[in-house]
PDB file of C-alpha atoms in Angstrom:
ATOM      1  CA  MET E 384      -4.988   3.195  10.244  1.00 93.00           C
ATOM      2  CA  THR E 385      -7.675   1.298   8.129  1.00 94.00           C
ATOM      3  CA  ILE E 386      -7.544   0.330   4.414  1.00 93.00           C
ATOM      4  CA  LYS E 387     -10.277   3.164   4.111  1.00 94.00           C
ATOM      5  CA  GLU E 388      -8.457   5.784   5.988  1.00 96.00           C
ATOM      6  CA  LEU E 389      -5.372   4.775   3.705  1.00 97.00           C
ATOM      7  CA  GLU E 390      -7.668   5.151   0.496  1.00 94.00           C
ATOM      8  CA  LYS E 391      -8.787   8.676   1.559  1.00 96.00           C
ATOM      9  CA  ILE E 392      -4.923   9.688   2.256  1.00 97.00           C
ATOM     10  CA  LEU E 393      -3.975   8.515  -1.225  1.00 96.00           C
ATOM     11  CA  ILE E 394      -7.123  10.349  -2.618  1.00 96.00           C
ATOM     12  CA  ASN E 395      -6.241  13.499  -0.873  1.00 97.00           C
ATOM     13  CA  GLU E 396      -2.567  13.486  -1.708  1.00 97.00           C
ATOM     14  CA  LYS E 397      -3.458  12.894  -5.330  1.00 96.00           C
ATOM     15  CA  ILE E 398      -1.545   9.862  -5.664  1.00 95.00           C
ATOM     16  CA  PRO E 399      -2.040   8.489  -9.310  1.00 92.00           C
ATOM     17  CA  ARG E 400      -4.528   5.325  -9.024  1.00 86.00           C
ATOM     18  CA  LYS E 401      -2.256   3.494 -11.561  1.00 86.00           C
ATOM     19  CA  ASP E 402       0.300   3.121  -8.950  1.00 89.00           C
ATOM     20  CA  TYR E 403      -1.707   1.198  -6.432  1.00 90.00           C
ATOM     21  CA  GLU E 404      -4.586  -1.227  -5.578  1.00 89.00           C
ATOM     22  CA  ILE E 405      -5.820  -1.413  -2.178  1.00 86.00           C
ATOM     23  CA  THR E 406      -9.252  -2.712  -2.685  1.00 69.00           C
ATOM     24  CA  GLY E 407      -8.302  -6.160  -4.695  1.00 66.00           C
ATOM     25  CA  ASP E 408     -10.675  -5.343  -7.275  1.00 62.00           C
ATOM     26  CA  ASN E 409      -8.409  -4.755 -10.433  1.00 61.00           C
ATOM     27  CA  TYR E 410      -5.008  -5.820  -9.748  1.00 57.00           C
ATOM     28  CA  LEU E 411      -5.242  -8.629 -12.616  1.00 56.00           C
ATOM     29  CA  ARG E 412      -5.487  -5.917 -15.140  1.00 58.00           C
ATOM     30  CA  GLY E 413      -1.914  -6.122 -16.441  1.00 60.00           C
ATOM     31  CA  TYR E 414      -1.119  -3.722 -13.478  1.00 68.00           C
ATOM     32  CA  ASP E 415       2.289  -2.379 -12.227  1.00 82.00           C
ATOM     33  CA  GLY E 416       2.275  -0.974  -8.662  1.00 89.00           C
ATOM     34  CA  TYR E 417       1.688  -1.809  -5.057  1.00 93.00           C
ATOM     35  CA  ILE E 418      -1.314  -4.333  -3.795  1.00 92.00           C
ATOM     36  CA  ILE E 419      -2.989  -4.755  -0.471  1.00 93.00           C
ATOM     37  CA  LEU E 420      -4.802  -7.765  -0.326  1.00 92.00           C
ATOM     38  CA  PRO E 421      -6.551  -9.579   2.691  1.00 92.00           C
ATOM     39  CA  ALA E 422      -4.978 -12.914   3.647  1.00 91.00           C
ATOM     40  CA  PRO E 423      -6.352 -15.838   5.431  1.00 92.00           C
ATOM     41  CA  LYS E 424      -6.804 -15.668   9.293  1.00 93.00           C
ATOM     42  CA  GLY E 425      -7.501 -11.936   9.382  1.00 91.00           C
ATOM     43  CA  LYS E 426      -4.031 -11.063   7.790  1.00 95.00           C
ATOM     44  CA  TRP E 427      -3.026  -8.719   5.203  1.00 96.00           C
ATOM     45  CA  GLU E 428      -0.355  -8.894   2.376  1.00 95.00           C
ATOM     46  CA  LEU E 429       1.412  -6.342   0.406  1.00 95.00           C
ATOM     47  CA  TYR E 430       2.518  -7.088  -3.113  1.00 93.00           C
ATOM     48  CA  TYR E 431       4.489  -5.302  -5.688  1.00 93.00           C
ATOM     49  CA  MET E 432       3.439  -6.279  -9.363  1.00 88.00           C
ATOM     50  CA  GLU E 433       5.228  -5.488 -12.353  1.00 87.00           C
ATOM     51  CA  ARG E 434       4.747  -6.847 -16.058  1.00 82.00           C
ATOM     52  CA  GLY E 435       2.291  -9.488 -14.606  1.00 78.00           C
ATOM     53  CA  GLN E 436       4.951 -10.704 -11.824  1.00 85.00           C
ATOM     54  CA  LYS E 437       3.543 -10.339  -8.379  1.00 85.00           C
ATOM     55  CA  ASP E 438       6.001 -10.460  -5.530  1.00 93.00           C
ATOM     56  CA  LEU E 439       5.067 -10.746  -1.897  1.00 96.00           C
ATOM     57  CA  LEU E 440       6.648  -8.015   0.150  1.00 97.00           C
ATOM     58  CA  GLY E 441       5.206  -8.994   3.475  1.00 97.00           C
ATOM     59  CA  THR E 442       2.463 -10.324   5.255  1.00 97.00           C
ATOM     60  CA  TYR E 443       0.941  -8.443   8.401  1.00 97.00           C
ATOM     61  CA  PRO E 444      -0.912  -9.137  11.176  1.00 97.00           C
ATOM     62  CA  THR E 445      -3.364  -6.155  11.121  1.00 96.00           C
ATOM     63  CA  ASP E 446      -4.569  -3.830   8.100  1.00 95.00           C
ATOM     64  CA  HIS E 447      -2.897  -0.969  10.149  1.00 96.00           C
ATOM     65  CA  ALA E 448       0.720  -2.699  10.038  1.00 96.00           C
ATOM     66  CA  CYS E 449       0.168  -3.122   6.381  1.00 97.00           C
ATOM     67  CA  CYS E 450      -0.967   0.309   5.713  1.00 96.00           C
ATOM     68  CA  ILE E 451       2.120   1.441   7.319  1.00 96.00           C
ATOM     69  CA  GLU E 452       4.422  -0.426   5.341  1.00 96.00           C
ATOM     70  CA  PHE E 453       2.526   0.418   2.165  1.00 97.00           C
ATOM     71  CA  LEU E 454       3.181   4.098   2.795  1.00 97.00           C
ATOM     72  CA  ARG E 455       6.883   3.310   3.611  1.00 96.00           C
ATOM     73  CA  TYR E 456       7.216   1.938   0.075  1.00 96.00           C
ATOM     74  CA  MET E 457       5.052   4.528  -1.615  1.00 96.00           C
ATOM     75  CA  SER E 458       6.738   7.433   0.058  1.00 95.00           C
ATOM     76  CA  ARG E 459       9.906   6.611  -1.866  1.00 94.00           C
ATOM     77  CA  SER E 460       8.156   7.921  -5.023  1.00 94.00           C
ATOM     78  CA  TYR E 461       5.780  10.279  -3.218  1.00 96.00           C
ATOM     79  CA  SER E 462       7.496  12.300  -0.409  1.00 96.00           C
ATOM     80  CA  GLN E 463       4.084  13.878   0.667  1.00 96.00           C
ATOM     81  CA  LEU E 464       3.171  10.583   2.226  1.00 97.00           C
ATOM     82  CA  GLU E 465       6.164  10.497   4.727  1.00 95.00           C
ATOM     83  CA  LYS E 466       3.989  12.773   7.197  1.00 96.00           C
ATOM     84  CA  TYR E 467       1.635   9.891   7.505  1.00 95.00           C
ATOM     85  CA  LEU E 468       4.441   7.580   8.814  1.00 95.00           C
ATOM     86  CA  PRO E 469       4.790   7.197  12.471  1.00 91.00           C
ATOM     87  CA  GLU E 470       8.092   8.793  14.118  1.00 84.00           C
ATOM     88  CA  ASP E 471      10.947   6.513  14.882  1.00 70.00           C
ATOM     89  CA  LYS E 472      11.258   6.787  18.682  1.00 50.00           C
ATOM     90  CA  THR E 473      14.285   4.505  18.892  1.00 47.00           C
ATOM     91  CA  ALA E 474      16.787   7.548  18.272  1.00 41.00           C
TER      92      ALA E 474
END
């Protein structure tokens, strides 16, 4: 999954734009929610920002890995996103 594919999913599932920032354009606007940002060496970072405090949740080697983790967090509030998560094959 790419960032563009994730963006389409969020739009199709009608996830409120106020709860995330995945383009990196507007997260400095007093924002509360999840943020995906590109990091050095082709990596991706996932943050949660609340009341101006940005906390790093993880750094991922690919946009795919970061998108999946983003969906895991977001599906806690928006259960319709669970269908986009990979099935656990360890059971």
